[in-house]
Coordinates of C-alpha atoms in Angstrom, one line a residue:
Chain A
M99 CA 7.2 9.5 -270.5
K100 CA 5.7 11.9 -272.6
T101 CA 6.6 11.3 -276.4
D102 CA 8.1 14.5 -278.3
W103 CA 6.2 13.0 -281.4
N104 CA 7.0 15.9 -284.0
S105 CA 11.1 14.1 -283.5
Y106 CA 10.1 10.1 -282.6
L107 CA 8.2 10.7 -286.0
A108 CA 10.9 12.6 -287.9
L109 CA 12.9 9.6 -286.6
H110 CA 11.4 7.4 -287.3
L111 CA 9.7 8.2 -291.0
E112 CA 11.2 11.5 -292.4
S113 CA 13.7 9.0 -292.6
R114 CA 12.2 6.8 -293.9
F115 CA 10.3 8.2 -296.6
M116 CA 12.9 10.4 -297.4
S117 CA 16.2 9.3 -297.3
E118 CA 16.5 9.4 -301.4
T119 CA 15.6 12.7 -301.0
D120 CA 18.6 12.8 -298.0
R121 CA 21.1 10.6 -299.7
K122 CA 21.0 12.6 -302.4
T123 CA 21.7 16.4 -300.3
R124 CA 24.6 13.9 -298.9
K125 CA 25.5 12.3 -301.9
I126 CA 29.8 12.8 -302.3
Y127 CA 28.9 13.4 -306.4
Y128 CA 27.3 14.3 -308.0
S129 CA 27.8 13.5 -312.7
M130 CA 26.9 15.5 -315.4
G131 CA 24.5 14.3 -316.0
E132 CA 22.5 14.9 -312.9
V133 CA 23.8 18.0 -312.5
S134 CA 22.0 18.9 -316.0
E135 CA 18.8 16.9 -315.0
M136 CA 18.8 18.7 -311.8
F137 CA 18.7 22.9 -313.0
D138 CA 17.3 21.6 -316.8
V139 CA 19.9 22.8 -318.7
N140 CA 22.4 20.9 -321.5
P141 CA 26.5 19.4 -319.8
S142 CA 27.1 22.3 -322.8
L143 CA 25.6 25.1 -320.2
I144 CA 27.8 23.8 -317.2
R145 CA 30.3 23.4 -319.4
F146 CA 30.6 26.8 -320.2
W147 CA 29.8 28.2 -317.6
E148 CA 32.3 26.8 -316.3
Q149 CA 34.9 28.6 -318.3
K150 CA 33.7 31.7 -317.0
F151 CA 33.1 31.5 -313.3
S152 CA 36.8 30.1 -311.3
I153 CA 34.7 29.7 -309.0
L154 CA 33.1 26.5 -310.4
K155 CA 36.0 24.0 -310.9
P156 CA 35.0 20.3 -310.5
E157 CA 36.7 17.8 -309.6
K158 CA 37.5 15.0 -313.0
N159 CA 38.2 11.5 -311.8
K160 CA 40.3 9.2 -314.4
K161 CA 38.1 9.1 -317.3
G162 CA 37.8 12.8 -317.7
N163 CA 33.8 12.8 -316.0
R164 CA 33.0 16.0 -313.7
L165 CA 32.9 14.8 -310.0
F166 CA 29.9 17.9 -308.9
T167 CA 30.1 18.3 -305.3
Q168 CA 27.0 20.3 -303.5
Q169 CA 29.7 22.7 -302.5
D170 CA 29.4 23.3 -306.5
V171 CA 25.6 22.4 -306.2
D172 CA 25.0 25.3 -304.4
N173 CA 27.0 27.9 -306.7
L174 CA 26.1 26.4 -309.9
K175 CA 22.3 27.3 -308.0
L176 CA 23.4 31.8 -307.7
I177 CA 24.3 31.1 -311.5
Y178 CA 21.3 30.2 -312.8
H179 CA 20.1 32.5 -310.2
L180 CA 21.7 35.1 -312.1
V181 CA 21.7 34.0 -315.1
K182 CA 18.8 32.3 -315.9
E183 CA 16.3 33.4 -314.0
N184 CA 17.5 37.0 -313.8
G185 CA 19.3 37.4 -316.9
M186 CA 22.5 39.1 -316.3
T187 CA 25.1 39.0 -318.7
L188 CA 27.7 36.6 -317.4
A189 CA 30.4 39.6 -316.3
G190 CA 27.7 41.1 -314.7
A191 CA 26.4 38.2 -312.7
Q192 CA 30.5 37.2 -312.2
K193 CA 30.9 40.4 -310.7
R194 CA 28.1 39.9 -308.0
L195 CA 29.4 36.7 -307.3
K196 CA 32.6 38.0 -305.9
E197 CA 30.7 41.4 -304.8
N198 CA 27.9 40.0 -302.4
R199 CA 28.3 36.2 -302.1
E200 CA 26.4 36.6 -299.4
G201 CA 23.9 38.0 -299.5
L202 CA 23.1 36.4 -302.7
E203 CA 23.0 33.1 -300.9
R204 CA 20.8 34.5 -298.1
N205 CA 18.7 36.1 -301.4
L206 CA 17.5 32.2 -302.3
E207 CA 17.0 31.0 -299.4
I208 CA 14.7 33.7 -298.4
I209 CA 13.4 33.3 -301.9
E210 CA 12.8 29.2 -300.9
R211 CA 11.2 29.3 -298.1
L212 CA 9.1 32.3 -299.2
Q213 CA 7.9 30.0 -302.4
S214 CA 7.7 26.8 -300.0
I215 CA 5.0 28.5 -297.7
K216 CA 3.5 29.1 -300.8
T217 CA 2.9 25.8 -301.4
L218 CA 1.6 24.6 -298.0
L219 CA -0.3 27.6 -297.7
L220 CA -2.3 26.9 -300.8
E221 CA -2.1 23.2 -299.8
V222 CA -3.4 24.3 -296.4
R223 CA -6.0 26.0 -298.8
Q224 CA -7.2 23.3 -301.0
E225 CA -8.2 21.8 -297.8
L226 CA -10.6 23.7 -296.9
K227 CA -12.3 24.2 -300.4
E228 CA -12.4 20.7 -299.6
A229 CA -14.6 20.8 -296.3
E230 CA -16.6 23.3 -297.8
V231 CA -17.1 21.3 -299.9
R232 CA -18.3 18.6 -297.4
V233 CA -19.9 20.9 -295.0
D234 CA -22.1 22.9 -298.1
E235 CA -22.8 19.5 -299.3
I236 CA -24.0 19.0 -295.1
R237 CA -25.7 22.1 -294.9
V238 CA -27.5 23.7 -298.0
D239 CA -27.0 27.2 -296.5
A240 CA -27.2 29.4 -299.6
D241 CA -24.8 32.4 -295.9
S242 CA -21.2 30.8 -295.7
S243 CA -21.0 30.5 -299.6
N244 CA -18.8 33.7 -300.3
E245 CA -16.2 33.5 -299.0
W246 CA -13.2 31.5 -301.5
P247 CA -13.2 35.5 -302.8
E248 CA -11.7 36.9 -299.6
D249 CA -9.3 33.9 -299.8
N250 CA -8.2 33.8 -302.8
D251 CA -7.6 37.9 -302.1
A252 CA -5.1 36.5 -299.6
L253 CA -3.6 33.9 -301.8
E254 CA -2.7 36.3 -304.8
M255 CA -1.0 39.6 -302.0
M256 CA 0.7 35.8 -300.9
E257 CA 1.9 35.8 -303.7
S258 CA 2.8 39.0 -304.7
A259 CA 4.6 39.2 -301.0
A260 CA 6.6 36.0 -301.7
S261 CA 7.4 37.6 -305.7
G262 CA 8.4 40.9 -304.3
S263 CA 6.0 42.7 -306.7
V264 CA 3.7 45.3 -305.7
S265 CA 0.1 45.1 -305.1
P266 CA -3.1 47.0 -307.7
S267 CA -3.7 48.9 -304.1
V268 CA -0.1 50.4 -303.5
A269 CA 1.5 50.9 -307.0
T270 CA 1.3 54.5 -307.2
T271 CA 3.3 55.3 -304.2
A272 CA 5.6 52.6 -304.5
Q273 CA 6.4 52.5 -308.7
P274 CA 9.7 54.7 -308.2
E275 CA 11.2 53.3 -305.4
T276 CA 10.9 50.1 -307.1
S277 CA 12.1 51.7 -310.7
R278 CA 15.4 52.6 -308.7
Q279 CA 16.0 49.7 -306.9
E280 CA 15.7 48.3 -310.2
E281 CA 19.2 45.8 -310.1
S282 CA 18.9 45.0 -306.5
M283 CA 15.1 44.3 -306.2
S284 CA 15.5 41.5 -309.3
A285 CA 17.8 39.8 -307.6
V286 CA 16.5 39.4 -304.2
T287 CA 12.8 38.4 -306.1
T288 CA 12.6 37.1 -309.3
E289 CA 11.0 33.4 -309.1
T290 CA 11.6 31.2 -311.6
P291 CA 8.6 32.5 -313.7
A292 CA 7.3 28.4 -314.5
S293 CA 6.8 28.4 -310.8
L294 CA 4.8 32.1 -310.7
E295 CA 2.3 30.6 -313.5
R296 CA 1.6 26.8 -311.9
G297 CA 0.5 29.9 -308.6
S298 CA -0.9 32.3 -309.8
G299 CA -3.9 29.5 -310.6
P300 CA -4.7 28.0 -308.0
Q301 CA -7.1 26.3 -309.5
S302 CA -4.3 24.6 -311.9
F303 CA -1.7 24.7 -309.1
R304 CA -1.1 21.2 -307.5
P305 CA 2.9 20.9 -306.3
Q306 CA 4.9 18.2 -308.7
E307 CA 5.6 16.4 -305.1
Q308 CA 4.2 17.0 -302.0
P309 CA 6.3 15.0 -299.0
L310 CA 4.0 13.6 -296.6
F311 CA 6.1 15.7 -293.3
P312 CA 7.6 18.9 -295.4
E313 CA 11.2 19.2 -294.6
Y314 CA 10.5 22.8 -293.6
V315 CA 8.9 22.1 -290.0
T316 CA 8.7 25.1 -289.1
P317 CA 5.6 26.7 -291.1
E318 CA 4.3 23.0 -291.2
S319 CA 4.4 22.3 -287.8
A320 CA 2.8 26.2 -287.1
I321 CA 0.0 25.4 -289.6
T322 CA -0.5 22.3 -288.3
T323 CA -0.6 22.0 -284.9
G324 CA -3.4 24.1 -283.4
E325 CA -4.2 27.3 -282.2
S326 CA -2.1 28.5 -280.2
E327 CA 1.1 28.5 -282.9
R328 CA -1.0 29.8 -285.4
S329 CA 0.8 33.0 -284.5
A330 CA 4.1 31.5 -284.4
E331 CA 3.7 31.2 -288.4
G332 CA 3.2 35.4 -289.3
S333 CA 6.3 36.3 -287.3
I334 CA 8.6 33.2 -288.8
A335 CA 7.4 34.7 -292.0
S336 CA 8.5 38.8 -291.6
E337 CA 11.5 37.3 -289.6
K338 CA 12.6 35.9 -292.2
V339 CA 11.6 39.2 -294.3
S340 CA 13.9 40.9 -292.0
G341 CA 16.0 39.0 -292.5
T342 CA 16.4 40.5 -295.6
S343 CA 16.7 43.7 -295.5
Q344 CA 20.3 43.6 -293.9
G345 CA 21.7 42.4 -297.0
E346 CA 22.8 45.6 -298.5
D347 CA 21.8 44.9 -302.0
A348 CA 19.0 43.4 -300.8
V349 CA 15.2 44.8 -300.5
S350 CA 13.7 44.7 -297.1
L351 CA 10.6 44.0 -298.6
D352 CA 9.4 44.7 -294.0
E353 CA 10.0 48.4 -295.1
D354 CA 7.1 47.6 -297.4
P355 CA 4.3 48.7 -294.6
T356 CA 1.6 46.5 -296.1
V357 CA 3.5 43.2 -295.6
G358 CA 3.2 43.1 -292.7
K359 CA -0.4 44.0 -293.2
R360 CA -0.5 41.6 -295.6
M361 CA 0.3 38.4 -293.5
Q362 CA -2.0 39.5 -291.2
I363 CA -5.4 38.9 -293.5
I364 CA -2.8 36.6 -294.9
E365 CA -4.0 34.5 -290.9
Q366 CA -7.3 36.3 -290.4
T367 CA -8.8 35.0 -293.5
L368 CA -7.5 31.4 -294.1
F369 CA -7.6 30.5 -290.0
Chain B
M144 CA -11.3 13.4 -297.5
K145 CA -12.1 10.0 -298.0
V146 CA -11.3 6.9 -296.6
K147 CA -8.3 5.9 -298.8
E148 CA -7.1 9.2 -298.2
V149 CA -6.5 7.9 -294.3
A150 CA -5.4 4.9 -295.2
A151 CA -2.4 6.3 -297.7
L152 CA -1.0 8.5 -295.2
I153 CA -1.5 5.0 -292.4
E154 CA 0.4 3.4 -294.7
Q155 CA 3.1 5.1 -296.0
F156 CA 3.9 4.9 -291.6
A157 CA 3.1 1.0 -292.2
P158 CA 3.3 -0.7 -295.1
L159 CA 0.0 -3.4 -295.1
T160 CA 2.9 -4.9 -297.0
L161 CA 4.1 -5.9 -293.2
Q162 CA 1.4 -7.5 -291.9
E163 CA 1.7 -11.5 -291.5
T164 CA -0.1 -13.9 -293.7
Y165 CA -2.3 -14.3 -290.5
D166 CA -2.9 -11.1 -289.7
N167 CA -6.0 -8.8 -291.4
S168 CA -5.0 -5.5 -291.1
G169 CA -5.8 -2.8 -293.5
L170 CA -9.9 -1.4 -294.2
N171 CA -12.0 -4.7 -292.7
I172 CA -15.6 -2.9 -293.6
G173 CA -16.7 0.5 -295.5
S174 CA -15.7 2.4 -298.4
Y175 CA -12.5 2.9 -299.4
E176 CA -14.1 6.3 -301.5
A177 CA -15.9 7.8 -298.6
E178 CA -15.7 11.4 -297.3
V179 CA -13.8 10.8 -293.3
T180 CA -16.4 13.2 -291.3
G181 CA -13.8 12.8 -288.0
I182 CA -11.2 9.8 -287.0
L183 CA -12.7 7.5 -283.3
L184 CA -8.6 5.0 -282.8
C185 CA -8.7 2.7 -280.3
V186 CA -7.4 -0.5 -279.6
D187 CA -10.5 -2.6 -280.3
V188 CA -13.5 -2.4 -281.7
T189 CA -16.5 -2.9 -279.7
E190 CA -20.5 -2.2 -279.3
A191 CA -18.7 0.8 -276.6
V192 CA -16.6 2.5 -279.1
L193 CA -19.1 2.2 -282.3
D194 CA -21.4 4.8 -280.0
E195 CA -18.8 6.7 -279.1
A196 CA -17.7 7.1 -282.4
K197 CA -21.7 7.5 -283.8
A198 CA -21.9 10.6 -280.5
L199 CA -18.7 12.4 -281.9
G200 CA -20.2 13.0 -286.0
A201 CA -16.3 10.4 -286.5
N202 CA -17.2 7.3 -289.1
L203 CA -14.0 5.9 -288.9
I204 CA -12.4 4.2 -286.9
V205 CA -8.7 3.2 -286.6
S206 CA -8.1 0.2 -284.2
H207 CA -5.1 -2.3 -283.8
H208 CA -6.6 -4.9 -283.3
P209 CA -9.2 -5.9 -286.7
L210 CA -12.1 -6.9 -286.3
L211 CA -12.8 -9.5 -288.7
F212 CA -9.6 -11.5 -287.5
H213 CA -10.6 -14.7 -287.5
P214 CA -13.2 -15.5 -290.8
L215 CA -16.6 -15.3 -290.6
R216 CA -19.0 -18.3 -291.5
Q217 CA -22.2 -15.9 -291.5
L218 CA -23.2 -12.4 -290.6
V219 CA -25.6 -12.9 -287.4
D220 CA -25.6 -11.7 -284.2
A221 CA -23.3 -14.8 -283.0
D222 CA -21.4 -13.5 -281.3
D223 CA -19.7 -9.8 -280.6
A224 CA -17.8 -9.4 -284.3
Q225 CA -20.6 -10.9 -286.2
R226 CA -22.8 -7.7 -284.2
I227 CA -20.5 -5.1 -284.5
A228 CA -19.7 -5.1 -288.2
A229 CA -23.7 -5.9 -289.1
R230 CA -23.7 -2.7 -287.2
A231 CA -21.0 -0.4 -289.3
V232 CA -22.1 -2.3 -292.1
R233 CA -25.4 -0.4 -291.6
E234 CA -24.1 2.7 -290.4
G235 CA -21.9 3.1 -292.6
V236 CA -18.5 4.0 -290.9
S237 CA -15.2 2.3 -291.3
L238 CA -13.1 0.5 -290.3
Y239 CA -9.4 0.4 -290.7
A240 CA -7.2 -1.7 -288.7
A241 CA -3.4 -1.4 -288.0
H242 CA -2.5 -4.0 -286.5
T243 CA 0.8 -6.5 -287.1
S244 CA 1.8 -3.4 -290.1
L245 CA 2.0 -1.7 -287.2
D246 CA 4.2 -3.8 -284.6
S247 CA 6.8 -4.5 -287.6
A248 CA 7.2 -0.9 -288.8
P249 CA 10.3 1.1 -288.1
G250 CA 9.5 3.6 -285.0
G251 CA 6.2 1.3 -285.0
M252 CA 4.7 -0.5 -281.6
S253 CA 7.1 -1.4 -280.2
F254 CA 9.7 1.7 -280.9
C255 CA 6.9 3.9 -278.9
L256 CA 6.3 1.4 -276.1
G257 CA 10.2 1.8 -275.5
E258 CA 10.4 5.2 -275.8
W259 CA 8.7 5.7 -273.4
L260 CA 9.8 3.4 -271.2
G261 CA 13.6 6.0 -271.4
L262 CA 14.6 3.3 -273.9
T263 CA 17.7 4.9 -276.6
A264 CA 20.0 3.7 -278.7
M265 CA 16.7 0.9 -279.7
R266 CA 16.7 -1.5 -282.4
V267 CA 14.5 -3.8 -284.1
L268 CA 14.9 -7.7 -282.2
D269 CA 13.5 -9.3 -285.0
P270 CA 14.5 -8.6 -288.1
R271 CA 12.9 -9.9 -290.5
P272 CA 15.1 -10.8 -293.6
D273 CA 13.2 -9.3 -296.7
C274 CA 13.5 -6.0 -294.9
P275 CA 16.3 -5.5 -291.5
D276 CA 14.9 -2.5 -290.2
A277 CA 11.2 -3.4 -290.1
G278 CA 10.1 -6.1 -286.9
F279 CA 8.9 -7.5 -283.9
G280 CA 10.1 -6.3 -280.7
V281 CA 12.9 -3.5 -280.1
V282 CA 16.1 -4.0 -278.4
G283 CA 17.4 -0.9 -276.3
E284 CA 19.3 0.4 -272.9
L285 CA 18.2 2.6 -270.3
T286 CA 20.6 5.4 -269.7
N287 CA 21.3 5.2 -266.5
P288 CA 21.4 1.4 -265.0
M289 CA 19.1 1.2 -262.5
P290 CA 17.3 -1.3 -260.1
M291 CA 15.4 -4.0 -261.3
R292 CA 12.5 -3.6 -258.8
D293 CA 12.5 0.2 -259.4
F294 CA 12.0 -0.4 -262.8
L295 CA 9.5 -3.1 -263.4
L296 CA 7.4 -0.6 -260.6
Q297 CA 7.8 1.9 -262.7
V298 CA 6.9 0.5 -265.9
K299 CA 3.8 -0.3 -263.7
R300 CA 2.9 2.3 -262.8
T301 CA 4.0 3.9 -266.6
L302 CA 1.1 1.9 -268.6
S303 CA -0.5 1.6 -265.0
V304 CA -1.1 -2.2 -264.3
G305 CA -2.9 -3.5 -262.9
A306 CA -0.4 -6.5 -261.5
I307 CA 3.0 -7.2 -263.6
R308 CA 3.4 -11.5 -263.4
H309 CA 7.4 -11.5 -263.4
S310 CA 9.8 -14.7 -263.4
D311 CA 12.3 -14.9 -260.7
L312 CA 13.9 -11.5 -260.5
C313 CA 17.9 -13.3 -261.1
R314 CA 19.3 -9.7 -262.3
D315 CA 19.5 -6.8 -259.7
Q316 CA 19.6 -4.0 -261.7
V317 CA 18.6 -3.4 -265.7
Q318 CA 20.0 -1.7 -269.1
R319 CA 19.4 -3.1 -272.4
V320 CA 15.7 -4.2 -272.1
A321 CA 14.5 -5.9 -274.5
L322 CA 9.8 -5.8 -274.9
C323 CA 7.6 -6.8 -277.2
T324 CA 3.9 -4.9 -278.0
G325 CA 0.9 -8.2 -277.4
A326 CA 2.0 -12.1 -276.9
G327 CA 5.8 -11.5 -278.0
G328 CA 6.8 -15.4 -275.4
S329 CA 8.0 -16.3 -279.1
L330 CA 11.0 -13.7 -278.8
I331 CA 12.4 -14.6 -275.8
R332 CA 14.7 -16.1 -277.5
K333 CA 15.5 -13.4 -279.5
A334 CA 16.3 -11.8 -276.0
L335 CA 18.0 -13.6 -275.0
E336 CA 20.2 -14.3 -277.7
V337 CA 20.1 -9.3 -277.6
D338 CA 22.0 -11.0 -273.6
A339 CA 18.8 -8.4 -272.6
D340 CA 19.0 -7.7 -268.5
L341 CA 15.1 -7.4 -268.9
Y342 CA 12.4 -9.0 -271.4
L343 CA 9.3 -7.0 -271.6
S344 CA 6.3 -8.2 -273.1
A345 CA 2.3 -10.1 -272.9
D346 CA 0.1 -13.2 -272.8
L347 CA 3.8 -14.8 -271.8
R348 CA 3.0 -18.0 -270.8
Y349 CA 3.3 -20.4 -267.8
N350 CA 6.5 -22.1 -268.8
D351 CA 7.8 -18.8 -270.8
F352 CA 8.3 -17.8 -266.7
F353 CA 10.6 -20.8 -267.1
V354 CA 13.9 -18.5 -268.7
P355 CA 16.7 -21.4 -269.7
S356 CA 19.8 -18.4 -268.7
P357 CA 19.7 -17.1 -265.1
S358 CA 20.5 -13.8 -266.0
M359 CA 16.7 -12.6 -268.1
V360 CA 13.7 -11.1 -265.9
V361 CA 11.1 -11.7 -268.1
A362 CA 7.6 -10.1 -267.6
D363 CA 4.0 -9.1 -268.6
V364 CA 2.6 -6.0 -268.8
G365 CA -0.5 -6.8 -270.2
H366 CA -1.5 -6.8 -274.0
F367 CA -3.7 -3.9 -273.4
E368 CA -1.6 -2.2 -271.5
S369 CA 1.5 -2.6 -274.3
E370 CA -0.5 -1.5 -277.2
Y371 CA -2.4 1.4 -275.3
C372 CA 0.2 3.4 -277.1
A373 CA -0.7 2.5 -280.5
I374 CA -4.2 5.2 -279.9
D375 CA -1.1 7.8 -279.5
L376 CA 0.9 6.5 -282.5
L377 CA -1.7 6.2 -284.8
Y378 CA -2.3 10.0 -283.5
A379 CA 0.9 11.7 -284.8
I380 CA 0.3 9.6 -287.6
I381 CA -2.6 11.0 -288.9
T382 CA -3.1 15.4 -287.4
K383 CA 0.6 15.7 -289.1
K384 CA -1.2 16.0 -292.3
I385 CA -5.0 16.0 -291.5
A386 CA -6.4 18.9 -290.3
T387 CA -10.3 19.7 -291.8
F388 CA -11.3 17.2 -289.5
A389 CA -11.4 15.7 -286.1
V390 CA -9.6 13.1 -284.6
H391 CA -10.5 11.3 -281.5
K392 CA -9.1 9.1 -278.8
S393 CA -11.5 6.4 -277.4
E394 CA -12.7 6.6 -273.8
H395 CA -14.2 3.7 -274.8
S396 CA -11.1 1.3 -275.3
I397 CA -11.0 0.2 -272.2
N398 CA -8.7 -3.2 -271.3
P399 CA -11.4 -5.6 -271.1
V400 CA -9.0 -7.6 -268.7
N401 CA -9.4 -6.4 -264.5
Y402 CA -7.2 -7.0 -261.7
L403 CA -8.6 -7.9 -258.7
V404 CA -5.5 -7.3 -256.3

């Protein structure tokens, strides 16, 4: 019998070692303390948002403490994204939530996916770097040492793909379109600035938490399981990106002709 | 990547705290700080495996059985363990073993063998008091009951066992199977407690075949055969993460037991 090791390990390892996270996501209620910690904001801000956004209505226990469901947390994510990350006014955010909630959710999911791919790529690069150092130690052959700058380019491109910004080389042509779609653009593309900043300094970048076997199985396995599946990674990424274009006000990253090419370059450079 | 990082990866699956007091899992020889050039996986560390590692350029051997199991009183070339230990030190090869820690780990050796043999709904046969998800052996069910004899023949084929020694085939059909990789004679009673139709293990003694119940069959499928899955399990654990150097499955990790049929 042929063992499917991916699911075997998922069953026996991931469930075991990610059980705390799992438990959290499966938990029925979150307390105010947990929620405010999750978003790193004051409880007062969440109470304020609760007044302002009708979609946010946590239950309360007998003592009057708020009990947030997963749905409440998801709603908070959207509000946080619009108000804190995009700097929208409360009225603007309310309107957006009413008009196109689905599109917003999709965008958030895409951003999260791209960020996790970026983290993964940075991790891969780190490992490649370590391998390179070893190779250098073994063969003192100076010729192969100028490969890393290319790799940096690839990661910068990845970052700009993830953030939806336009790479310097095509900035002039793409600029007008960018400003026309400014509002919708920001809805899709804004990342937590802090995480981007960290990302742009690859030397200092260390994902805070590196789960041994990350949950996002598809890109992970595409990269780590070998040559035959490598091309799948690119197509997954572009599939996700093209998903964006279906959202009415979503910025379609795949309309940007450079994205596909970037993906290709990233793949070629990394592997 | 360093030896300690590979060790951490294995220990995340099979923590050393799960090993038995008599065991010596963990790094037996070498350095946690050594940079790994390649990994060779085997059941036992032998001279042939060391040769193989050298030929492959691998400086870390991960085995199921620890080379240093009985304490050494001297390091001369009095026996294989000493010769191999000295050679590993000389050649800068690190030896890491995941033995009873890998046996007891949730999803460890017995789960792995059960998976190979088509068992479902597996649970630990002898759970540890301190960690009920861990422990020796598993008990699980075949999806459909099948003739005992056919199942044993299927096991023989799957694990390439030269010959299966078994007690009286007092049951025609088998559905619930208990098993324990390696020497598991001591768990026969546990298998009876869970009403298994069949108990598979290795290194069973003469008296073990007098099963104190007319309803369970015991069978000895061979120590090496039952533990060969260690190589695949370790391979899956390690390659899930590491991509910067080669991980090899030993071709010279062979069964020391031969069958004349």
